[in-house]
Amino acid sequence: MKSPSVSSPTLSLLQLSHAEGLALPSYQTDGAAGMDLLAALHAEEPVTLEPGARTVIPTGLQMALPQGHEGQVRARSGLAIKHGITLTNGVGTVDEDYRGEVMVGLINLGQEAFEITRGMRIAQLVVMPVTRVTVAGVATLPETARGAGGFGSTGLK
């Protein structure tokens, strides 16, 4: 018996002129959580990212996220491990109401210069539901076993 089909939210993408000819983000495998974001650079103008340097790379995409969702821009693990290329802000957030071009802040934590070229997969986009909370100021917080134990307080093993 077939499982009932589940309707997935729609991510509306507007491809800007400098991204013409580039593929839209898509899942590379059936089990992938993220879709690759591509560098929408001019073919004749690659960007060389020197060790320790930061830059912002255009994706050539504007988007309308589904209501109640955010877009999380995350590093690609292969670029990070093999070349030291990661995001300047850890994980970037694209808010549901943002309509500008999605840009990716990259930093080279590696030992060698790295060239970013047109169409290179530079980051991934994970679309996630967002829970908005009500903020309440309180005089005390409930106790827990951990308490105020911070960095490393639970040990390594």
mmCIF file of C-alpha atoms in Angstrom:
data_model
loop_
_atom_site.group_PDB
_atom_site.id
_atom_site.type_symbol
_atom_site.label_atom_id
_atom_site.label_comp_id
_atom_site.label_asym_id
_atom_site.label_seq_id
_atom_site.Cartn_x
_atom_site.Cartn_y
_atom_site.Cartn_z
ATOM 1 C CA MET A 1 0.000 0.000 0.000
ATOM 2 C CA LYS A 2 1.338 3.443 -0.923
ATOM 3 C CA SER A 3 1.888 6.040 1.761
ATOM 4 C CA PRO A 4 -0.344 9.090 1.475
ATOM 5 C CA SER A 5 1.463 11.908 -0.281
ATOM 6 C CA VAL A 6 2.534 14.761 1.928
ATOM 7 C CA SER A 7 2.368 18.265 0.562
ATOM 8 C CA SER A 8 5.638 20.110 1.024
ATOM 9 C CA PRO A 9 5.869 23.873 1.461
ATOM 10 C CA THR A 10 6.903 25.876 -1.611
ATOM 11 C CA LEU A 11 10.105 27.927 -1.798
ATOM 12 C CA SER A 12 9.605 30.595 -4.455
ATOM 13 C CA LEU A 13 12.871 31.633 -6.131
ATOM 14 C CA LEU A 14 13.572 34.602 -8.376
ATOM 15 C CA GLN A 15 16.789 34.148 -10.371
ATOM 16 C CA LEU A 16 18.544 37.446 -11.049
ATOM 17 C CA SER A 17 20.224 38.244 -14.377
ATOM 18 C CA HIS A 18 23.772 37.551 -13.104
ATOM 19 C CA ALA A 19 22.672 33.992 -12.198
ATOM 20 C CA GLU A 20 21.234 33.265 -15.635
ATOM 21 C CA GLY A 21 22.209 29.783 -16.773
ATOM 22 C CA LEU A 22 22.969 28.520 -13.256
ATOM 23 C CA ALA A 23 20.883 25.705 -11.810
ATOM 24 C CA LEU A 24 18.337 26.515 -9.137
ATOM 25 C CA PRO A 25 19.052 25.010 -5.701
ATOM 26 C CA SER A 26 18.030 21.383 -5.476
ATOM 27 C CA TYR A 27 18.544 18.408 -3.211
ATOM 28 C CA GLN A 28 21.491 16.315 -4.442
ATOM 29 C CA THR A 29 20.203 13.062 -2.881
ATOM 30 C CA ASP A 30 16.872 11.753 -1.627
ATOM 31 C CA GLY A 31 18.013 12.075 1.993
ATOM 32 C CA ALA A 32 19.689 15.499 1.732
ATOM 33 C CA ALA A 33 18.586 18.145 4.240
ATOM 34 C CA GLY A 34 20.110 21.070 2.342
ATOM 35 C CA MET A 35 20.161 22.443 -1.181
ATOM 36 C CA ASP A 36 23.399 23.777 -2.612
ATOM 37 C CA LEU A 37 23.779 27.509 -3.216
ATOM 38 C CA LEU A 38 25.948 28.444 -6.189
ATOM 39 C CA ALA A 39 28.321 31.367 -6.704
ATOM 40 C CA ALA A 40 26.721 33.782 -9.180
ATOM 41 C CA LEU A 41 29.995 35.401 -10.192
ATOM 42 C CA HIS A 42 30.877 36.489 -13.724
ATOM 43 C CA ALA A 43 32.814 33.696 -15.461
ATOM 44 C CA GLU A 44 35.730 36.020 -16.177
ATOM 45 C CA GLU A 45 35.861 37.377 -12.613
ATOM 46 C CA PRO A 46 36.605 34.571 -10.117
ATOM 47 C CA VAL A 47 37.314 35.605 -6.526
ATOM 48 C CA THR A 48 40.538 34.521 -4.831
ATOM 49 C CA LEU A 49 40.130 34.227 -1.089
ATOM 50 C CA GLU A 50 43.500 34.493 0.650
ATOM 51 C CA PRO A 51 44.124 32.772 4.015
ATOM 52 C CA GLY A 52 42.375 34.746 6.769
ATOM 53 C CA ALA A 53 40.403 36.852 4.280
ATOM 54 C CA ARG A 54 36.643 37.280 4.141
ATOM 55 C CA THR A 55 34.339 38.035 1.231
ATOM 56 C CA VAL A 56 30.671 38.105 0.274
ATOM 57 C CA ILE A 57 29.588 36.029 -2.713
ATOM 58 C CA PRO A 58 26.276 36.617 -4.533
ATOM 59 C CA THR A 59 23.931 33.700 -5.226
ATOM 60 C CA GLY A 60 21.811 35.561 -7.776
ATOM 61 C CA LEU A 61 18.691 34.463 -5.911
ATOM 62 C CA GLN A 62 15.876 36.239 -4.156
ATOM 63 C CA MET A 63 13.339 34.107 -2.339
ATOM 64 C CA ALA A 64 9.971 33.990 -0.660
ATOM 65 C CA LEU A 65 10.159 31.409 2.094
ATOM 66 C CA PRO A 66 7.022 29.588 3.176
ATOM 67 C CA GLN A 67 5.173 31.317 6.004
ATOM 68 C CA GLY A 68 6.553 30.260 9.398
ATOM 69 C CA HIS A 69 9.930 29.177 7.980
ATOM 70 C CA GLU A 70 13.502 30.477 7.814
ATOM 71 C CA GLY A 71 16.334 29.685 5.447
ATOM 72 C CA GLN A 72 19.503 28.545 7.216
ATOM 73 C CA VAL A 73 22.636 29.147 5.144
ATOM 74 C CA ARG A 74 25.217 26.597 6.251
ATOM 75 C CA ALA A 75 28.790 25.772 5.323
ATOM 76 C CA ARG A 76 29.533 22.870 3.002
ATOM 77 C CA SER A 77 31.492 20.312 5.005
ATOM 78 C CA GLY A 78 33.769 19.349 2.097
ATOM 79 C CA LEU A 79 34.898 22.956 1.556
ATOM 80 C CA ALA A 80 35.468 23.385 5.281
ATOM 81 C CA ILE A 81 37.458 20.177 5.830
ATOM 82 C CA LYS A 82 39.443 20.141 2.587
ATOM 83 C CA HIS A 83 40.097 23.874 2.130
ATOM 84 C CA GLY A 84 39.174 25.704 5.360
ATOM 85 C CA ILE A 85 36.374 27.631 3.609
ATOM 86 C CA THR A 86 33.454 28.289 5.935
ATOM 87 C CA LEU A 87 30.860 30.947 6.732
ATOM 88 C CA THR A 88 31.802 34.182 8.445
ATOM 89 C CA ASN A 89 28.779 33.995 10.748
ATOM 90 C CA GLY A 90 28.574 30.262 11.475
ATOM 91 C CA VAL A 91 25.027 29.835 10.198
ATOM 92 C CA GLY A 92 23.291 32.613 8.301
ATOM 93 C CA THR A 93 19.574 33.230 8.615
ATOM 94 C CA VAL A 94 17.312 34.287 5.772
ATOM 95 C CA ASP A 95 14.173 35.649 7.397
ATOM 96 C CA GLU A 96 10.755 34.838 5.973
ATOM 97 C CA ASP A 97 10.128 38.495 5.090
ATOM 98 C CA TYR A 98 13.538 39.213 3.455
ATOM 99 C CA ARG A 99 13.313 39.789 -0.292
ATOM 100 C CA GLY A 100 16.831 40.919 -1.192
ATOM 101 C CA GLU A 101 19.493 38.835 -2.899
ATOM 102 C CA VAL A 102 20.837 36.001 -0.767
ATOM 103 C CA MET A 103 24.552 36.608 -0.237
ATOM 104 C CA VAL A 104 27.026 34.203 1.369
ATOM 105 C CA GLY A 105 29.784 35.501 3.668
ATOM 106 C CA LEU A 106 32.827 33.247 3.371
ATOM 107 C CA ILE A 107 36.129 33.145 5.247
ATOM 108 C CA ASN A 108 39.285 31.206 4.409
ATOM 109 C CA LEU A 109 40.574 29.520 7.565
ATOM 110 C CA GLY A 110 42.922 27.378 5.477
ATOM 111 C CA GLN A 111 46.634 27.704 4.737
ATOM 112 C CA GLU A 112 46.348 28.430 1.002
ATOM 113 C CA ALA A 113 44.488 30.830 -1.265
ATOM 114 C CA PHE A 114 41.213 29.444 -2.618
ATOM 115 C CA GLU A 115 39.588 30.436 -5.906
ATOM 116 C CA ILE A 116 35.806 30.758 -6.077
ATOM 117 C CA THR A 117 34.410 30.464 -9.598
ATOM 118 C CA ARG A 118 31.035 30.885 -11.266
ATOM 119 C CA GLY A 119 28.645 28.034 -10.453
ATOM 120 C CA MET A 120 30.750 26.662 -7.582
ATOM 121 C CA ARG A 121 28.694 25.141 -4.767
ATOM 122 C CA ILE A 122 29.623 27.486 -1.897
ATOM 123 C CA ALA A 123 27.025 26.848 0.823
ATOM 124 C CA GLN A 124 23.817 25.005 1.479
ATOM 125 C CA LEU A 125 20.323 26.187 2.284
ATOM 126 C CA VAL A 126 18.180 24.326 4.822
ATOM 127 C CA VAL A 127 14.572 25.503 5.145
ATOM 128 C CA MET A 128 13.275 25.052 8.694
ATOM 129 C CA PRO A 129 10.094 25.890 10.601
ATOM 130 C CA VAL A 130 10.392 28.689 13.129
ATOM 131 C CA THR A 131 8.760 28.782 16.535
ATOM 132 C CA ARG A 132 8.123 32.297 17.804
ATOM 133 C CA VAL A 133 7.911 32.616 21.566
ATOM 134 C CA THR A 134 6.384 35.032 24.022
ATOM 135 C CA VAL A 135 9.077 36.729 26.107
ATOM 136 C CA ALA A 136 8.437 36.963 29.846
ATOM 137 C CA GLY A 137 10.746 38.581 32.375
ATOM 138 C CA VAL A 138 10.908 36.553 35.617
ATOM 139 C CA ALA A 139 12.495 36.932 39.055
ATOM 140 C CA THR A 140 13.855 33.347 39.179
ATOM 141 C CA LEU A 141 14.294 30.355 36.898
ATOM 142 C CA PRO A 142 13.442 26.719 37.631
ATOM 143 C CA GLU A 143 16.357 24.645 38.977
ATOM 144 C CA THR A 144 18.029 21.925 36.859
ATOM 145 C CA ALA A 145 20.676 19.271 37.561
ATOM 146 C CA ARG A 146 23.168 21.173 35.391
ATOM 147 C CA GLY A 147 22.426 24.582 36.837
ATOM 148 C CA ALA A 148 24.821 27.281 35.648
ATOM 149 C CA GLY A 149 27.507 24.806 34.499
ATOM 150 C CA GLY A 150 28.960 26.276 31.314
ATOM 151 C CA PHE A 151 31.602 25.375 28.763
ATOM 152 C CA GLY A 152 32.952 21.875 29.389
ATOM 153 C CA SER A 153 30.890 21.330 32.529
ATOM 154 C CA THR A 154 29.563 17.990 31.305
ATOM 155 C CA GLY A 155 33.008 16.603 30.429
ATOM 156 C CA LEU A 156 34.336 14.910 27.296
ATOM 157 C CA LYS A 157 33.028 11.357 27.821
#
